[in-house]
Coordinates of C-alpha atoms in Angstrom, one line a residue:
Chain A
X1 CA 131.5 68.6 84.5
X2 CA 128.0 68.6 82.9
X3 CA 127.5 72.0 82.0
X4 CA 126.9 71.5 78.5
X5 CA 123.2 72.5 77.9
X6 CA 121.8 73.3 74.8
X7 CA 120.6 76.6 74.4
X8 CA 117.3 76.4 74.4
X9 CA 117.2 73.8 77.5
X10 CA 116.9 75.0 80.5
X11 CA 116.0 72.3 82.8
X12 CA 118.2 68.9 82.3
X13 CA 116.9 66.0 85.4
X14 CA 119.1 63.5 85.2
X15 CA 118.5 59.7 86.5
X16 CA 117.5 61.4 89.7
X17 CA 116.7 58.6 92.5
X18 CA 115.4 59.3 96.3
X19 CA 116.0 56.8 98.8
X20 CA 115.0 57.2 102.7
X21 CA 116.0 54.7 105.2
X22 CA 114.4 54.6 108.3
X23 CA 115.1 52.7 112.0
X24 CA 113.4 49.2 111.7
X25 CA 113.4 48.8 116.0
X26 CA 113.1 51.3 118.2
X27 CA 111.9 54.6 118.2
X28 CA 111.8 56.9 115.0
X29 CA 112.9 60.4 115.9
X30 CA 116.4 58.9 117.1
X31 CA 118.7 60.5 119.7
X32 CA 122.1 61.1 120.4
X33 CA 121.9 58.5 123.0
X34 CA 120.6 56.2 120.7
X35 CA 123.2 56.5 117.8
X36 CA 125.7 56.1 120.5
X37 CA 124.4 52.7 122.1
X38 CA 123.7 51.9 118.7
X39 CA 127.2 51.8 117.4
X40 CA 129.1 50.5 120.1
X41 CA 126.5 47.8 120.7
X42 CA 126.3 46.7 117.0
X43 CA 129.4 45.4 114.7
X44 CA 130.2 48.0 111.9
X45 CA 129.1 44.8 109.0
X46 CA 125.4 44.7 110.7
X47 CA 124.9 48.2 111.4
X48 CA 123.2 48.4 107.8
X49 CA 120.5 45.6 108.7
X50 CA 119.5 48.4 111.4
X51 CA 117.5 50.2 108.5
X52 CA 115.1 49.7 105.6
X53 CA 115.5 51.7 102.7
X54 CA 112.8 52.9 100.3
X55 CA 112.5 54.5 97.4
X56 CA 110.6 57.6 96.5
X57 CA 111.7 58.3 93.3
X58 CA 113.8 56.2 91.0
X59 CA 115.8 57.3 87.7
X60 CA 113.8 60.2 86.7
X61 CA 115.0 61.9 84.0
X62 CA 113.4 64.4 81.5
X63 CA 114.4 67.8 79.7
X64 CA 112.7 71.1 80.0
X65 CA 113.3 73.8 76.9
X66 CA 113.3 77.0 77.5
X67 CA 109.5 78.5 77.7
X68 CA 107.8 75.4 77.6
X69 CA 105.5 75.2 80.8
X70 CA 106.2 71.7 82.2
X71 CA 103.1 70.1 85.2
X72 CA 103.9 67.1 86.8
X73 CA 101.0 65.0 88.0
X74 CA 100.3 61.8 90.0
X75 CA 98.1 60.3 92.6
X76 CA 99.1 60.9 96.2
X77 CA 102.9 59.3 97.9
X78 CA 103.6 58.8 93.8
X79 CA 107.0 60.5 94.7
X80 CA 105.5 64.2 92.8
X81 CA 106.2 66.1 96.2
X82 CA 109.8 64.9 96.6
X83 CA 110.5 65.2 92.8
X84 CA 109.1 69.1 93.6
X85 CA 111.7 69.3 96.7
X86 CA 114.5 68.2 94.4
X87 CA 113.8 70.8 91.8
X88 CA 113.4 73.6 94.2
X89 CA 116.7 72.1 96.0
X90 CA 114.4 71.6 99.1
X91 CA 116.3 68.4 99.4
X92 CA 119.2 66.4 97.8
X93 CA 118.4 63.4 95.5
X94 CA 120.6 60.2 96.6
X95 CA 121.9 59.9 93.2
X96 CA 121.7 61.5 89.9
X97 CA 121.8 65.6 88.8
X98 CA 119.9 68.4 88.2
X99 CA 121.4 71.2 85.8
X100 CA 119.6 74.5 85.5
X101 CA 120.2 77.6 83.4
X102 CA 119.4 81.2 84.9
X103 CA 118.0 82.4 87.7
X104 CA 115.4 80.0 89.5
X105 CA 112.4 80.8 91.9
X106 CA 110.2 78.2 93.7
X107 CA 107.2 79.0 95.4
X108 CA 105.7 76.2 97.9
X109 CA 103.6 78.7 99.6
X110 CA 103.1 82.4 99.6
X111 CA 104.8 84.4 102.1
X112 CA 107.4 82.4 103.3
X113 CA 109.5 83.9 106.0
X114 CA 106.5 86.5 106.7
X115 CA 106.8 87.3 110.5
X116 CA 103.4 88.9 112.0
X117 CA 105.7 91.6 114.5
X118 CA 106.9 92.9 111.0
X119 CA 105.3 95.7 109.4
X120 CA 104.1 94.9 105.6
X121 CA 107.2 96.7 104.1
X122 CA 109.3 95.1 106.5
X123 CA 108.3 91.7 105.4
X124 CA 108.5 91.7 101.6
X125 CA 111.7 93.1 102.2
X126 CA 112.1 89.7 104.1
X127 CA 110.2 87.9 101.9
X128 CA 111.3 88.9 98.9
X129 CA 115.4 88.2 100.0
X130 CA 114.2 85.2 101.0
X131 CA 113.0 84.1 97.5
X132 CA 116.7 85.2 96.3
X133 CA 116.5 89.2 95.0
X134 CA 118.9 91.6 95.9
X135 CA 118.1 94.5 97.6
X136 CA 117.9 96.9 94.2
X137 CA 115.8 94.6 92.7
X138 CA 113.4 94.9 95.6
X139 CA 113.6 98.2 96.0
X140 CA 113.0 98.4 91.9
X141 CA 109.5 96.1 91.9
X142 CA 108.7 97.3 95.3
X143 CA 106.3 99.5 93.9
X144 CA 104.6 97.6 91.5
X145 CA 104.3 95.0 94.4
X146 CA 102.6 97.8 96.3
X147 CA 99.9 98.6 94.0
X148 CA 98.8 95.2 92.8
X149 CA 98.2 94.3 97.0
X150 CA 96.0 97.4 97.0
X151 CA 96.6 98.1 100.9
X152 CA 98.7 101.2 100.3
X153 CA 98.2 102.9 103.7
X154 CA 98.4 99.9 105.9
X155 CA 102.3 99.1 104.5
X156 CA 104.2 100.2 107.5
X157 CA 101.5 98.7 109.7
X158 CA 102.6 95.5 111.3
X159 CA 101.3 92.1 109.4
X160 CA 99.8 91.3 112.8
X161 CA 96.9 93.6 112.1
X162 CA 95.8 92.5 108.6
X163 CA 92.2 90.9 107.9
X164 CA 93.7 87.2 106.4
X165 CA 92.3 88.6 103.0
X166 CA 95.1 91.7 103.1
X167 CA 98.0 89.4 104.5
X168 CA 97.3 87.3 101.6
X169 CA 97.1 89.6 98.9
X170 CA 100.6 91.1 99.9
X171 CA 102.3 87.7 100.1
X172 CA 100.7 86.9 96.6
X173 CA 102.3 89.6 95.0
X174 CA 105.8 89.4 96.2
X175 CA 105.5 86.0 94.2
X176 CA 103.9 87.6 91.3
X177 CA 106.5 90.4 90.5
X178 CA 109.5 88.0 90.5
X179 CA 111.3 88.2 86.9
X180 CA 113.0 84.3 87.2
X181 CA 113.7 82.4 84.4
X182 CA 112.7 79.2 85.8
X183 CA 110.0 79.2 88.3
X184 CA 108.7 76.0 90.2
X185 CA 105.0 76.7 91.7
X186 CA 103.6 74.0 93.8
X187 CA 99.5 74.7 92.3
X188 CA 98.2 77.8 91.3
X189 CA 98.5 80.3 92.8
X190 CA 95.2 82.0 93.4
X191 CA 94.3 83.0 96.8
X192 CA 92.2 86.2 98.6
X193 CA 88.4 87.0 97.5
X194 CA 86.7 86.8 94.6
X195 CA 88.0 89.7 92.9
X196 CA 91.4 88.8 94.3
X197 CA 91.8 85.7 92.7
X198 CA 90.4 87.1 89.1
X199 CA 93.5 89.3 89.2
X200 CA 95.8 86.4 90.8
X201 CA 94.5 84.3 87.5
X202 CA 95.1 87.0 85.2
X203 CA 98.7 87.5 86.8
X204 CA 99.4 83.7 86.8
X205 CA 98.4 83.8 83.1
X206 CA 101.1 87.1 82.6
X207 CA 104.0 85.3 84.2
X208 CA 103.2 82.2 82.5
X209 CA 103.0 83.6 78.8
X210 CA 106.1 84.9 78.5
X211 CA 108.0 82.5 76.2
X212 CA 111.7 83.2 77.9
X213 CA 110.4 81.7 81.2
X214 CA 109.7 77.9 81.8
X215 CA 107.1 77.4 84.3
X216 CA 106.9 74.1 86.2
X217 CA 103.8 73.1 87.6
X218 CA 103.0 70.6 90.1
X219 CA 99.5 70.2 91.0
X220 CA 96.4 68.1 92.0
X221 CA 94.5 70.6 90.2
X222 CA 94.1 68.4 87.0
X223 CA 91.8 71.6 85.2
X224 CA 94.6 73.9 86.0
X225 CA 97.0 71.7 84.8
X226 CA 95.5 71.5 81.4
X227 CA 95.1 75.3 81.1
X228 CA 98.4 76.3 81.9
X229 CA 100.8 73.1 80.4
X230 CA 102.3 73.0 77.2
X231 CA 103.4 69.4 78.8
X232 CA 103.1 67.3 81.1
X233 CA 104.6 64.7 83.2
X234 CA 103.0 61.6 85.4
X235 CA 104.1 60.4 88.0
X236 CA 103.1 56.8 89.3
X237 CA 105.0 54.8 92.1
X238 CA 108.0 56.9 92.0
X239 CA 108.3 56.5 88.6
X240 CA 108.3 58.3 85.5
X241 CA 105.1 56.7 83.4
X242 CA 104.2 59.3 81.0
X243 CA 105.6 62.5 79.2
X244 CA 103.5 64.2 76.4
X245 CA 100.5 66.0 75.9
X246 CA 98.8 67.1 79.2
X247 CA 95.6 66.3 77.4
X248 CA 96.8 62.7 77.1
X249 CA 98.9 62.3 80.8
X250 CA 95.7 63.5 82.4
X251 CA 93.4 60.9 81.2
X252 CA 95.9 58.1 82.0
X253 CA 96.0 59.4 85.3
X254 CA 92.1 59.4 85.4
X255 CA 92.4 55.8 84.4
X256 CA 94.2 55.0 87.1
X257 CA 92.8 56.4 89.8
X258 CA 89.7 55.2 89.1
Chain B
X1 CA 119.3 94.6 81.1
X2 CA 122.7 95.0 81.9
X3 CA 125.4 92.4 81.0
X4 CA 126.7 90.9 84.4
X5 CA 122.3 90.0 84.2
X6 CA 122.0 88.9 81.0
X7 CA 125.5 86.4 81.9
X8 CA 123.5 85.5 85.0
X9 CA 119.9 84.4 83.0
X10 CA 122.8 81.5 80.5
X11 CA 124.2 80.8 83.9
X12 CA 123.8 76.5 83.9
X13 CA 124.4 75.5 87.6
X14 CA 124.1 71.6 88.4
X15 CA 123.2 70.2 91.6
X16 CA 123.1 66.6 93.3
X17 CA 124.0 64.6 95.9
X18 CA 126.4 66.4 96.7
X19 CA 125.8 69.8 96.8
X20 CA 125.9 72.6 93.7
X21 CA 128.8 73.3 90.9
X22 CA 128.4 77.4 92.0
X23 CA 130.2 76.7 95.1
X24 CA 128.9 77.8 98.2
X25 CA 130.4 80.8 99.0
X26 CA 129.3 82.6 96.3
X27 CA 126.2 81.4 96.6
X28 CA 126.1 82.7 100.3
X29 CA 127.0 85.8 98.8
X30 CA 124.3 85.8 96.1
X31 CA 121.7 86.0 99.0
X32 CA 123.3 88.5 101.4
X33 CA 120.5 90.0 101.0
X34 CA 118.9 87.4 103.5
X35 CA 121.0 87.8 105.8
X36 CA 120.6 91.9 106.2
X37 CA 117.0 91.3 106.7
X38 CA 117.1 88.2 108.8
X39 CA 119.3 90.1 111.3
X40 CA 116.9 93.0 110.8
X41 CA 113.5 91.2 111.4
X42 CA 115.5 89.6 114.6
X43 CA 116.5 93.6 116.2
X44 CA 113.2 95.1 114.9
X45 CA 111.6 92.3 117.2
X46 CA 113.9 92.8 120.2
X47 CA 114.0 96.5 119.9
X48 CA 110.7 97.5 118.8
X49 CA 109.7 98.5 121.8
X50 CA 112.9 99.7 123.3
X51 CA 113.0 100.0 126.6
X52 CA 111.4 96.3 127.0
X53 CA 114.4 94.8 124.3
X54 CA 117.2 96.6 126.6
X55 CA 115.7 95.6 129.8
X56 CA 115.9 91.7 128.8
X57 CA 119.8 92.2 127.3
X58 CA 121.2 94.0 130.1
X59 CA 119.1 91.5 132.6
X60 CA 121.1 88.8 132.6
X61 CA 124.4 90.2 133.1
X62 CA 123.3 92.4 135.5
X63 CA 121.8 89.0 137.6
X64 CA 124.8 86.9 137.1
X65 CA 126.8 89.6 137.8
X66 CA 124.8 89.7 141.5
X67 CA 125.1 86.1 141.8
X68 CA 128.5 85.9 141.2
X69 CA 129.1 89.2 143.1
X70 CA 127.5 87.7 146.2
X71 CA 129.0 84.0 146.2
X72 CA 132.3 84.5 145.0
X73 CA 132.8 88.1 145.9
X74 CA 131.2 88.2 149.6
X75 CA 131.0 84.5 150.6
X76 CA 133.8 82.9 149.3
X77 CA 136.0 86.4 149.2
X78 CA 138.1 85.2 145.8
X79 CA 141.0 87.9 144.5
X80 CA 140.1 90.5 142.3
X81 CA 142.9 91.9 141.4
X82 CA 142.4 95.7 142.6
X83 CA 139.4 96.4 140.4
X84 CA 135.9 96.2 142.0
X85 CA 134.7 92.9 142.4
X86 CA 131.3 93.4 140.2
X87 CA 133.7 94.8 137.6
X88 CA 135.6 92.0 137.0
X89 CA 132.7 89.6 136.8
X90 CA 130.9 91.8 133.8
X91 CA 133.8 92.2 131.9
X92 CA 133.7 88.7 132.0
X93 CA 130.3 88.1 131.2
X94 CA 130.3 90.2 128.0
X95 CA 132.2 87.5 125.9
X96 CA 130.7 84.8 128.1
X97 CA 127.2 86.1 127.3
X98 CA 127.9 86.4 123.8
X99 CA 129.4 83.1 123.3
X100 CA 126.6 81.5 125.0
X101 CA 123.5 83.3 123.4
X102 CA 125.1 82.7 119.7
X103 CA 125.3 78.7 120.6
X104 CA 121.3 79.1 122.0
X105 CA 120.1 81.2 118.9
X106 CA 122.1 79.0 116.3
X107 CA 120.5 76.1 118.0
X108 CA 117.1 76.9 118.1
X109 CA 117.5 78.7 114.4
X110 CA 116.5 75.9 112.0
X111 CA 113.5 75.2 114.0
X112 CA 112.7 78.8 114.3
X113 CA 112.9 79.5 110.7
X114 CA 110.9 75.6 109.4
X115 CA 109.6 77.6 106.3
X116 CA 112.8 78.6 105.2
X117 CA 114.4 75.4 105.2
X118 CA 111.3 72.8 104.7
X119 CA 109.6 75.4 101.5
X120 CA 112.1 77.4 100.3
X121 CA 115.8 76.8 99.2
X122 CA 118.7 79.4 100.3
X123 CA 122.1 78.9 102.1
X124 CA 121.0 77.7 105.1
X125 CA 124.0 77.9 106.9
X126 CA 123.4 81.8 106.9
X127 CA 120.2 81.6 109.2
X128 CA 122.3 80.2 112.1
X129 CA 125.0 83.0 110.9
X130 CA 122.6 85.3 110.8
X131 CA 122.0 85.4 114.8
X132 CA 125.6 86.8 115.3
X133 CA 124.7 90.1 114.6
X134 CA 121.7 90.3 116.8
X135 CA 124.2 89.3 119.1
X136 CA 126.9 91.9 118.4
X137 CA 124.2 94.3 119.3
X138 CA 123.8 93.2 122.2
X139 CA 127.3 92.6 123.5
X140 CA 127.7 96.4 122.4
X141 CA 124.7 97.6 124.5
X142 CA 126.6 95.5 127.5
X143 CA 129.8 97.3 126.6
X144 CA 127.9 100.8 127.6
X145 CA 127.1 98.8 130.9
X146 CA 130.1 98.4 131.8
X147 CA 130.9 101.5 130.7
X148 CA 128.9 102.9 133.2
X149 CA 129.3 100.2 136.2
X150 CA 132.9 102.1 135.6
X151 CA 131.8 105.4 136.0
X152 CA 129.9 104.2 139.6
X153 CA 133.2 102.7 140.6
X154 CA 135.3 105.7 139.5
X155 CA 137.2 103.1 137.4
X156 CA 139.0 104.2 134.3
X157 CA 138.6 102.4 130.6
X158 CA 142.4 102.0 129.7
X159 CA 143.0 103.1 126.5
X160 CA 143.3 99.6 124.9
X161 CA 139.7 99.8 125.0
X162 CA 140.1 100.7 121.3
X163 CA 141.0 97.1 120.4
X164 CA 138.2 95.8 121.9
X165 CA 136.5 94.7 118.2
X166 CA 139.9 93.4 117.7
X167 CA 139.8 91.2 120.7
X168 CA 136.4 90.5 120.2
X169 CA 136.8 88.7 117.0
X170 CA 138.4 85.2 118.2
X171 CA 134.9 85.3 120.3
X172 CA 133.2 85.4 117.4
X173 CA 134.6 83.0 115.3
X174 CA 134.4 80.1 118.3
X175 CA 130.7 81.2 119.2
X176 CA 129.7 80.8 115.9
X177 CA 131.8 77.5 115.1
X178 CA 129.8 75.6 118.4
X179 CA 126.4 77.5 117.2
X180 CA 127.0 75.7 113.7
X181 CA 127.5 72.8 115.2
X182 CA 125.0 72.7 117.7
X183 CA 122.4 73.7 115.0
X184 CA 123.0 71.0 113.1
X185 CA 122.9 68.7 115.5
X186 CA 119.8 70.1 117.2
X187 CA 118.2 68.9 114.1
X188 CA 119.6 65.1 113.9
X189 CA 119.5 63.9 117.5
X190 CA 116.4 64.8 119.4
X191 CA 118.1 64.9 123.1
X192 CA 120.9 67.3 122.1
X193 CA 118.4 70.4 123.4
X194 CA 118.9 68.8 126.8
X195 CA 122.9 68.7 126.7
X196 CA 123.0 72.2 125.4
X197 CA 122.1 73.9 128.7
X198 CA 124.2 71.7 130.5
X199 CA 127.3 71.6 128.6
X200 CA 126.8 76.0 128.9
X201 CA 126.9 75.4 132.8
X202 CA 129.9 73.8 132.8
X203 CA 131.6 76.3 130.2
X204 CA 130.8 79.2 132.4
X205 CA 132.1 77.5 135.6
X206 CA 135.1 76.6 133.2
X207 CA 135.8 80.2 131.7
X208 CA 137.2 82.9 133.5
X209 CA 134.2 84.7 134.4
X210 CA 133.5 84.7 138.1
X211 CA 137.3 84.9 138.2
X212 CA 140.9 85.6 136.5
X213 CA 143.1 83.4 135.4
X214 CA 146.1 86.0 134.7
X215 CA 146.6 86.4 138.5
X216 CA 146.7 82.6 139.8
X217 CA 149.0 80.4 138.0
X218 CA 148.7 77.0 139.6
X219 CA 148.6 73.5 138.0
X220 CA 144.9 73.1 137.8
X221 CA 145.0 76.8 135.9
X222 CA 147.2 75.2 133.6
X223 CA 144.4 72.9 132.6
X224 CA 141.5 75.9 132.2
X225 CA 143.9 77.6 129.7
X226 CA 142.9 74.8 127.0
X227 CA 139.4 76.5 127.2
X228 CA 139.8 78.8 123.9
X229 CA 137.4 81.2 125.7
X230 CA 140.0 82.0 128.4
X231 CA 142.4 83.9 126.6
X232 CA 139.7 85.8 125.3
X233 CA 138.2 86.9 128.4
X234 CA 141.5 87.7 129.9
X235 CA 142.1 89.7 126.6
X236 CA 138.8 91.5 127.1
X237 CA 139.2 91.9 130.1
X238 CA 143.0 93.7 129.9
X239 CA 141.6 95.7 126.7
X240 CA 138.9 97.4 129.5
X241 CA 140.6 97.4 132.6
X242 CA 144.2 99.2 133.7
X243 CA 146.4 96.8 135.0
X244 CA 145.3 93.2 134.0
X245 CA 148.1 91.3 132.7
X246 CA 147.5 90.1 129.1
X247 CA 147.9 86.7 128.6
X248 CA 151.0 85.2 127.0
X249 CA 151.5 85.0 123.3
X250 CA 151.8 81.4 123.2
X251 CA 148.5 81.0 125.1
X252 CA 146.8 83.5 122.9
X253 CA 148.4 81.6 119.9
X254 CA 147.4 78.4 121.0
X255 CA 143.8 80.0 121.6
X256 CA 143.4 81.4 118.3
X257 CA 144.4 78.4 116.4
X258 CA 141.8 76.2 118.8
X259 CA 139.1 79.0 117.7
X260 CA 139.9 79.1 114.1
X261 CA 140.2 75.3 113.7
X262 CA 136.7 75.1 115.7
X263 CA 134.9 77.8 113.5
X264 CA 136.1 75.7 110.4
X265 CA 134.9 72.9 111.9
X266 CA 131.4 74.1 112.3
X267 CA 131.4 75.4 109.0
X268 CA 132.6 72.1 107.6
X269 CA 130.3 69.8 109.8
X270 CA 126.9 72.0 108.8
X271 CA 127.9 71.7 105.1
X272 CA 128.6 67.7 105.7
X273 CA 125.0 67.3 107.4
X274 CA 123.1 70.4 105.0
X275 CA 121.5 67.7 102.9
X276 CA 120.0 65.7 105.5
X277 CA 118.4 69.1 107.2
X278 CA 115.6 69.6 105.5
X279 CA 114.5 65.6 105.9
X280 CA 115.5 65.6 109.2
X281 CA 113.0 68.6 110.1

């Protein structure tokens, strides 16, 4: 079993590969009447000719240490968006591993699992289960998570009857008071007004400078990426092209993609 | 920090093809949490507004129980072993209704919950899971029903009404094995939402609802007995009423080892198909 990390890394990817196969004839979304005519219509031997394969992502491996604050960058359909599912365990790579150490929190989108019948205590209660704490620990940050939303006596109204601005301030900072070792953020997270997203930034800069965490951060946002990356990896037709300085991995990709 | 934490935070867990080196039941258990607040967000909704969440749990009962009550009770005059007609039928319909809203729910759970399967990672076999205890809430408000449909009649509870939870399990563990499975393959084959419905139809007309098995031992009752929901009902059904005879051991036996094997086998085929969920959706 490959649990032997070093101590200080706490990300090992290891020749991960992503292959999708797909229905050549017929239609895409397949049915149960389908698979059935399918397979007693077509010998066992050809059944595989049925399908094309392609790959999204092939033999991708890297290390993260702890602390280090990892982006991964590439142009569009590179295979960065299913290397981010893999990591976050979104989906299963076709071959290959992924060891982590400690406790892991991805964020693809702020307020996930938020349900609008819910009052605002009600859903990061939800929400905050959702992205893997225990009720004490909840109940512990609860309010910290509170105060930084700044919507204190609309909490037990339901989510229905925020303003979009006050809906998003509360799902932002369920994210932001998460203590995870490892936390995989699909681009920065800075959403709400003006003022909003000054303290979002200042947050985001918080979580990210505390050298016990490792931060990976996948983004189009090439500015972000150089501002928050100690590293940085690029990503070009589902493979792994470049890993160093993000100062570096960014103008390759400019050089590319232009 | 305390130390069970600071073990947690060295923690290495590997993941791959093939699913995680934690193992999945205690991962389940790490986020029970979900499930607590899943099955909360799911009452809060029904029961909100209270009178309206009753209403729609006690309405479709109370209908088929009319129906049934009607067709098989007026027109077609079947047995009903000395207890009121309508009676017999809700007793019935309290598993029955169960079974079937758990296979619905489970079904329609994946798609119901896209975020939490397409942008975030947890067990997902505990959102279909989760729907049981919506649905324990409900069976219980239909218990009180009945308990009053008695009370009309001027029926007595027998006392085995005490094992009722007890009897009620089995119901559980086959309701949520075929809502496993269904969920799952809601999700791979587009055209499974149309057999679901169906395939329900049939199961009622199959199960002992609109009738008793206990009472009418023929050849073709021979054949319904297979059904692992029949024992059940007839075991409900002589844990509420006085005088229903309880079905025989080996049927119940044979029953409970159908209804275990099928809950394992909807915990096993959801685990088998997990990976390809989130692609799928």
């Amino acid at each position: 079993m490959p649990f032997d990390l070093p101590e200080n890394v706490t990300i090992r990817v290891s020749n991960i590969s992503k292959e999708y196969r797909r229905v050549i004839t017929g239609r895409q979304h397949h049915s149960l009447r389908d698979e059935i005519v399918r397979s007693l219509t077509t010998l066992p031997w050809k059944r595989k000719h049925l399908y094309e394969r392609f790959s999204s992502l092939s033999d991708i491996s890297f290390e993260v240490r702890r602390g280090e604050r990892l982006g991964i960058i590439g142009p569009n359909g590179a295979g960065k968006s299913t290397l981010l599912k893999i990591l976050c365990r979104i989906t299963a790579p076709s071959s290959g591993s992924v060891a982590m150490r400690g406790k892991v929190t991805s964020i693809l989108e702020v307020g996930t699992g938020f349900h609008p019948e819910l009052s605002g205590r009600e859903n990061v209660y939800l929400n905050g289960a959702i992205l893997g704490m225990t009720l004490s620990e909840i109940n512990a940050r609860f309010g910290e998570v509170l105060a930084f939303a700044d919507i204190n006596q609309f909490i037990d109204d339901p989510v229905k009857h925020y303003s979009s601005g006050m809906y998003v301030r509360l799902a932002f900072s369920v994210a932001a008071h998460l203590d995870p070792d490892i936390m995989i953020v699909d681009e920065v997270l800075a959403v709400g007004d003006v003022q909003f997203r000054q303290k979002c930034m200042t947050r985001m800069r918080d979580i990210t400078s505390d050298a016990k965490r490792t931060i990976v951060l996948v983004s189009h946002d090439l500015e972000a990426v150089q501002e928050v990356c100690s590293r940085c990896l690029l990503i070009q037709d589902s493979r792994l092209v470049f890993d160093g300085e993000p100062a570096e991995a960014i103008r390759r990709y400019r050089a590319v993609s232009s | 920090m305390t130390a069970q934490s600071q073990d947690d935070r060295q923690r290495v867990h590997v993941f791959g093809p093939h699913g995680s080196s934690e193992g999945w039941l205690r991962e389940c258990y790490n986020y029970r949490t979900v499930v607590r607040f899943l099955a909360r967000r799911d009452l809060i909704i029904r029961y909100r507004h209270t009178a309206i969440g009753i209403g729609w749990v006690i309405c479709k009962p109370v209908l088929a129980m009319a129906i049934f009550t009607i067709v098989f009770g007026r027109i077609a005059h079947m047995p009903a072993h000395g207890v009121p007609y309508p009676v017999l039928v809700l007793t019935g319909m309290i598993p029955w209704q169960f079974f079937s809203s758990v296979v619905n729910d489970c079904s329609i759970s994946l798609a119901n919950n896209l975020n939490l399967v397409t942008k975030v990672w947890l067990p997902r076999i505990l959102l279909p899971s989760s729907t049981v205890i919506l649905n324990l809430t409900d069976a219980m408000i239909n218990v009180l029903l009945l308990l009053c449909l008695l009370a009309w009649y001027h029926v007595a509870p027998s006392v085995h009404m005490l094992l009722l939870p007890l009897v009620f399990l089995p119901v559980v563990l086959i309701s949520l094995g075929c809502g496993l499975f269904c969920s799952t393959m809601m999700v791979l084959f587009q055209d499974v939402k149309n057999i679901i419905p169906v395939a329900l139809q049939f199961g009622l007309l199959a199960s002992p609802v609109a009738y008793t098995l206990a009472g009418a031992p023929n050849a073709w009752s021979q054949l319904l007995w297979l059904n692992p929901l029949a024992p059940c009902i007839e075991w409900v059904r002589w844990s509420v009423l006085n005088g229903m005879a309880a079905p025989s051991l080996e049927r119940s036996l044979i029953a409970l080892t159908e209804g275990v094997l099928i809950f394992l086998f909807g915990v096993w085929f959801f685990r088998n198909q997990d990976a390809r969920l989130a692609d799928a959706l």
